[in-house]
């Protein structure tokens, strides 16, 4: 490919990230790519970004039937619509760059099949951690079995909320509203604050880290909506912060585990200083110990920068090979692991409902009740509803690999 605009893009979706991509492509001189058509649900909706007449359409066929369009960029905020667009494109042999993590996390095995069957590519670095190049690095640089753990703050909105509440004394509801106004939060912010957005990213990361796809309903996922002042006070007294952390970790040569939940983070950890809408990813492996990637994980322009990187990668016909899925020895997923947790509760009799294997600390006062102990992850999964419907807050106290951190 070498003419000035050798990539002609059909863009689906013109929200925060779509408009970011439009701006970024307008600024860059070496992308050799232009947006030929933008398909939106509602052409007349007022938008911050002005576009030339005729660029917007509400008819997908204007993109699919245009023989000049050789790349589809899909940034639609509806997982079902997004899957329909991406599968239609792949089945027609048109490569796609997508940022739709919920859709990818749900359909990745089918999407991999489609890429093979139609000899085309789907790139989605923007789906996980905004501007941080996590996926392509895991796929290429970490193409070996030294990798032990990928762990971090993968959701910008919840991190922004926690930072505002923790460091600036703002109230939770105001902080959430600001995250929405700043364009970090999903249109349904429950995904951000209940941990599902981080979970979708973790599922995608796990495919590229360890070559295994784990469906969302098998992963213990708890968010930050039940955090109370007493939890913040507890963390502060210990010199710690509470962060929403997603992690996938090998627990033996043959198995790995994964979960998303708030974590009590010590000052010495890289992710302690990851605040506001920033994301931070720690990659741990044999031989190199820990590496740390830090950057903006949400917002139109940061995410657009990642889309631009995938668009330019297509100039060289780059595609994911899903190399680790072809490894002969792949670890399998287990929830049969012991983790340590802080659980703060109110009326719910947590100590009798959760089968702790060891209890380290317990406080029962008329105002505050909490317990710290070891528990099997599988036992937490079996009692998952306890953390949705009751005034109960759980935070992980890391034990995996902590012996290697000094
Ligand atoms: N809502 C997401 C977040 C956007 O807050 O991280 C980026 O994926």
XYZ file of C-alpha atoms and ligand atoms in Angstrom:
414
model
C 0.000 0.000 0.000
C 1.504 3.381 -0.867
C -0.933 5.949 -2.280
C -1.587 8.866 0.079
C -4.864 7.508 1.352
C -4.494 3.827 0.813
C -6.790 2.978 3.743
C -10.382 4.032 3.185
C -12.356 3.696 6.362
C -16.021 3.083 6.958
C -16.622 4.231 10.537
C -19.536 2.918 12.578
C -20.372 5.082 15.610
C -19.592 8.755 16.121
C -19.674 9.168 19.903
C -16.788 10.203 22.148
C -14.248 7.799 20.643
C -15.546 8.022 17.050
C -15.182 11.793 17.120
C -11.743 11.345 18.698
C -10.700 9.124 15.787
C -11.986 11.715 13.290
C -9.883 14.416 15.006
C -6.755 12.276 15.364
C -6.857 11.176 11.718
C -7.275 14.832 10.734
C -4.095 15.703 12.664
C -1.784 12.914 11.603
C 0.248 13.281 8.418
C 1.431 9.727 8.010
C -1.626 7.599 8.538
C -2.359 7.255 4.815
C -5.931 6.694 5.875
C -9.126 8.647 5.446
C -12.658 8.229 6.734
C -14.875 7.801 3.693
C -18.222 7.365 5.441
C -19.557 7.435 8.994
C -22.632 5.402 9.837
C -24.659 6.604 12.833
C -28.058 5.721 14.239
C -29.327 9.305 14.155
C -27.869 11.742 11.612
C -29.589 14.823 13.003
C -28.448 14.402 16.599
C -26.357 17.447 17.623
C -22.637 16.602 17.853
C -19.599 18.544 19.040
C -17.648 17.701 15.882
C -18.738 19.214 12.570
C -18.353 16.990 9.513
C -18.529 17.726 5.772
C -21.929 17.274 4.153
C -22.609 13.724 3.056
C -20.038 12.078 5.340
C -22.673 10.856 7.802
C -25.174 8.210 6.819
C -27.666 6.079 8.715
C -27.524 3.312 6.147
C -24.933 0.592 6.819
C -25.105 -0.443 3.151
C -23.432 2.861 2.220
C -20.351 1.423 3.887
C -20.683 -2.297 3.162
C -21.494 -1.787 -0.521
C -18.759 0.760 -1.168
C -16.004 -1.215 -2.934
C -13.392 1.424 -2.038
C -13.815 0.926 1.705
C -11.125 -1.493 2.802
C -11.259 -1.117 6.598
C -14.131 -0.867 9.019
C -13.657 0.913 12.318
C -16.422 -0.113 14.688
C -17.108 2.054 17.761
C -20.775 1.391 18.407
C -22.111 1.579 21.948
C -24.398 -1.452 21.747
C -22.868 -4.912 21.970
C -25.494 -6.630 19.788
C -25.334 -4.020 17.013
C -21.577 -4.056 17.252
C -21.458 -7.857 16.837
C -23.753 -7.671 13.799
C -21.540 -5.054 12.131
C -18.253 -6.790 12.930
C -19.442 -10.255 11.895
C -20.923 -8.915 8.656
C -17.633 -7.177 7.839
C -15.458 -10.195 8.681
C -17.722 -12.550 6.714
C -17.268 -10.277 3.706
C -13.504 -10.429 4.214
C -13.254 -6.778 5.297
C -10.792 -6.212 8.170
C -12.105 -4.454 11.274
C -10.664 -2.308 14.047
C -12.976 -2.311 17.045
C -13.088 -0.865 20.542
C -16.154 -2.783 21.707
C -14.881 -4.725 24.700
C -18.250 -6.092 25.870
C -18.933 -7.520 22.424
C -15.409 -8.909 21.995
C -15.340 -10.458 25.466
C -18.636 -12.206 24.722
C -17.905 -13.414 21.207
C -14.146 -13.799 20.916
C -14.082 -17.528 20.018
C -16.581 -16.948 17.164
C -14.710 -13.855 16.028
C -11.457 -15.816 15.877
C -13.202 -18.485 13.752
C -14.541 -15.813 11.394
C -11.111 -14.282 10.938
C -9.692 -17.679 9.987
C -12.603 -18.690 7.796
C -12.581 -15.440 5.809
C -8.850 -14.803 5.925
C -9.203 -11.379 7.430
C -8.357 -9.530 10.637
C -9.971 -7.994 13.681
C -7.761 -5.674 15.773
C -8.906 -4.314 19.137
C -6.089 -2.857 21.201
C -8.375 0.084 22.068
C -10.798 -2.279 23.776
C -8.484 -2.781 26.744
C -6.936 0.096 28.700
C -7.526 2.915 26.218
C -4.204 4.327 25.109
C -2.017 1.631 26.707
C -0.789 -0.894 24.127
C -1.539 -4.009 26.151
C -2.930 -6.482 23.630
C -0.330 -6.213 20.890
C 2.466 -6.351 23.466
C 1.042 -9.478 25.084
C 0.603 -11.052 21.665
C 4.043 -10.213 20.283
C 6.637 -9.327 22.907
C 5.327 -11.757 25.503
C 5.036 -14.636 23.050
C 6.577 -17.145 25.457
C 5.534 -18.947 28.604
C 7.432 -16.815 31.105
C 4.346 -14.788 31.881
C 2.967 -15.298 35.395
C 0.456 -12.553 36.003
C -1.250 -9.556 34.457
C -2.883 -7.309 36.988
C -4.049 -3.766 37.141
C -6.493 -0.950 37.031
C -8.381 -1.479 33.782
C -11.354 0.824 34.298
C -10.808 4.567 34.189
C -14.213 5.636 35.523
C -14.163 3.626 38.739
C -10.568 4.703 39.316
C -11.568 8.321 38.762
C -14.444 7.931 41.261
C -12.230 6.257 43.874
C -9.571 8.964 43.469
C -12.101 11.749 43.872
C -13.659 10.079 46.913
C -10.381 8.966 48.478
C -8.080 11.902 47.783
C -10.481 14.818 47.394
C -13.290 13.900 49.812
C -15.875 14.222 47.035
C -19.077 12.270 47.408
C -19.536 9.093 45.366
C -22.561 10.255 43.358
C -20.932 13.566 42.326
C -17.745 11.758 41.333
C -19.726 9.331 39.172
C -21.536 12.205 37.508
C -18.205 13.901 36.725
C -16.856 10.661 35.223
C -19.914 10.616 32.950
C -19.587 14.290 32.005
C -15.926 13.812 31.151
C -16.815 10.984 28.755
C -15.002 8.218 30.696
C -18.034 6.225 31.801
C -20.029 3.777 29.700
C -23.527 4.882 28.688
C -24.665 2.454 31.386
C -22.158 3.272 34.163
C -23.132 0.112 36.054
C -20.629 -1.635 33.800
C -17.873 0.595 35.174
C -18.739 0.615 38.851
C -19.806 -3.035 39.184
C -16.563 -4.272 37.610
C -17.951 -5.653 34.329
C -16.018 -3.282 32.083
C -12.786 -4.360 33.807
C -13.917 -7.987 33.513
C -14.461 -7.709 29.727
C -10.966 -6.255 29.353
C -9.522 -8.985 31.581
C -11.151 -11.696 29.464
C -9.594 -10.234 26.305
C -6.223 -9.824 28.020
C -6.310 -13.441 29.213
C -6.709 -14.726 25.656
C -3.545 -12.869 24.658
C -1.677 -13.521 27.909
C -2.323 -17.221 28.449
C -4.191 -18.391 25.344
C -7.408 -19.219 27.195
C -10.908 -17.798 26.801
C -12.903 -17.757 30.042
C -16.582 -16.735 29.784
C -17.677 -13.825 31.953
C -20.078 -15.848 34.125
C -17.225 -18.006 35.417
C -15.225 -15.099 36.850
C -15.749 -13.619 40.326
C -16.503 -9.950 39.715
C -17.378 -7.333 42.310
C -17.220 -3.573 41.879
C -17.055 -0.506 44.086
C -20.680 0.506 44.572
C -20.853 -0.820 48.151
C -17.843 1.129 49.409
C -18.582 3.169 52.544
C -16.705 5.783 54.573
C -15.665 3.130 57.085
C -13.894 1.154 54.314
C -12.037 4.267 53.229
C -11.140 5.003 56.830
C -9.875 1.455 57.333
C -7.616 1.708 54.259
C -6.333 5.174 55.245
C -5.456 4.011 58.750
C -3.324 1.267 57.209
C -1.676 3.723 54.761
C -3.388 1.977 51.852
C -5.766 2.903 49.041
C -8.707 0.993 47.647
C -8.543 0.391 43.888
C -10.675 -1.724 41.582
C -8.235 -4.337 40.337
C -8.553 -7.036 37.700
C -6.045 -9.843 37.633
C -5.161 -13.057 35.909
C -2.433 -15.104 37.561
C -0.846 -18.495 37.133
C -1.159 -20.447 40.355
C 0.820 -23.468 39.159
C 2.449 -24.716 35.942
C -0.891 -26.160 34.913
C -3.448 -23.640 36.138
C -4.354 -19.988 36.427
C -7.039 -17.994 38.164
C -8.673 -14.627 37.522
C -11.017 -12.205 39.274
C -12.070 -8.559 39.498
C -12.592 -6.904 42.869
C -11.570 -3.929 44.961
C -8.118 -4.351 46.451
C -6.401 -2.846 49.471
C -3.278 -1.502 47.800
C -0.087 -0.780 49.724
C 1.968 2.339 49.043
C 4.891 0.311 47.689
C 2.863 -1.037 44.732
C 2.958 0.517 41.281
C -0.809 0.778 41.081
C -1.026 2.799 44.322
C -0.114 5.935 42.369
C -2.457 5.273 39.446
C -5.166 7.865 39.990
C -8.056 9.568 38.190
C -8.947 8.079 34.816
C -5.502 6.551 34.394
C -5.014 2.823 34.010
C -1.970 0.857 35.138
C -1.049 -2.678 34.180
C 1.583 -4.774 35.935
C 2.977 -7.677 33.968
C 4.893 -10.252 35.926
C 7.005 -13.015 34.512
C 9.804 -15.416 35.206
C 13.211 -13.771 34.635
C 11.991 -10.181 34.381
C 9.941 -9.911 37.589
C 7.565 -6.989 37.113
C 6.972 -4.471 34.357
C 4.526 -1.629 34.528
C 2.489 0.130 31.848
C 0.703 3.342 32.726
C -1.515 5.674 30.716
C -4.916 7.138 30.077
C -7.438 4.350 30.013
C -10.550 6.274 29.023
C -11.582 9.331 27.054
C -12.054 10.091 23.362
C -8.563 11.111 22.276
C -6.518 8.585 24.316
C -8.683 5.727 23.043
C -8.561 7.166 19.512
C -4.758 7.009 19.660
C -5.013 3.267 20.106
C -7.493 2.979 17.219
C -5.029 4.945 15.075
C -2.283 2.499 15.992
C -4.458 -0.429 14.876
C -5.403 1.388 11.649
C -1.717 1.902 10.871
C -0.917 -1.693 11.771
C -3.340 -2.714 9.010
C -1.116 -0.907 6.491
C 1.281 -3.778 7.110
C -1.498 -6.360 7.115
C -0.932 -6.968 10.809
C -3.256 -9.464 12.458
C -3.298 -11.314 15.750
C -2.131 -14.885 15.356
C -3.537 -15.936 18.760
C -0.225 -17.668 19.191
C -0.738 -18.740 22.790
C -3.975 -20.512 21.926
C -1.784 -22.840 19.833
C 0.711 -23.611 22.620
C 0.823 -27.331 23.378
C 0.733 -26.775 27.128
C -1.756 -24.192 28.190
C -2.695 -23.672 31.824
C -6.338 -24.276 32.612
C -8.660 -22.032 34.589
C -9.246 -22.800 38.248
C -11.149 -21.191 41.085
C -9.742 -23.696 43.525
C -7.365 -21.166 45.079
C -7.115 -19.483 48.442
C -7.352 -15.727 48.529
C -7.355 -13.295 51.449
C -10.154 -10.784 51.786
C -11.429 -7.928 53.921
C -15.212 -8.078 54.177
C -17.173 -5.252 55.817
C -20.782 -6.038 56.596
C -23.792 -4.704 58.376
C -26.799 -6.893 59.227
C -25.725 -9.830 57.056
C -23.990 -12.502 59.184
C -20.955 -12.733 56.909
C -18.731 -14.787 59.287
C -21.319 -17.592 59.335
C -22.173 -17.407 55.623
C -18.624 -17.475 54.281
C -16.515 -20.567 55.037
C -13.261 -18.880 56.008
C -10.380 -21.337 56.262
C -8.469 -18.954 58.501
C -9.443 -15.701 60.220
C -6.770 -13.076 60.940
C -8.764 -10.162 62.283
C -12.347 -9.482 63.230
C -14.024 -6.323 64.478
C -17.554 -6.122 65.797
C -18.725 -2.779 67.153
C -22.205 -1.226 66.990
C -20.885 0.970 64.124
C -18.449 -1.197 62.160
C -18.120 -4.881 61.477
C -15.454 -6.481 59.382
C -13.549 -9.710 59.093
C -10.260 -10.513 57.401
C -9.554 -14.083 56.447
C -8.623 -16.699 53.877
C -11.308 -18.204 51.682
C -11.505 -20.368 48.573
C -12.370 -18.362 45.472
C -14.867 -21.086 44.509
C -16.682 -20.534 47.828
C -16.971 -16.824 47.083
C -18.333 -17.573 43.613
C -20.948 -19.873 45.133
C -22.028 -16.975 47.377
C -21.783 -14.327 44.689
C -25.268 -12.873 45.356
C -24.245 -11.871 48.861
C -22.117 -9.114 47.352
C -24.883 -7.771 45.103
C -27.906 -7.562 47.259
C -26.521 -6.863 50.740
C -24.640 -3.994 52.312
C -21.390 -5.936 52.134
C -18.081 -4.666 50.794
C -15.268 -7.024 49.841
C -11.664 -6.152 49.060
C -8.829 -8.442 48.108
C -5.686 -8.449 50.220
C -3.068 -9.683 47.769
C -1.262 -12.907 48.585
C -0.351 -14.222 45.121
C 3.300 -13.545 44.271
C 3.772 -11.089 47.147
C 6.861 -13.064 48.205
C 8.518 -12.024 44.927
C 7.953 -8.296 45.340
C 10.880 -7.363 47.565
N -15.766 3.226 30.594
C -14.440 2.831 30.291
C -13.537 3.188 31.453
C -13.971 3.484 29.032
O -13.966 3.982 32.298
O -12.437 2.673 31.528
C -12.688 2.931 28.491
O -12.791 1.571 28.187
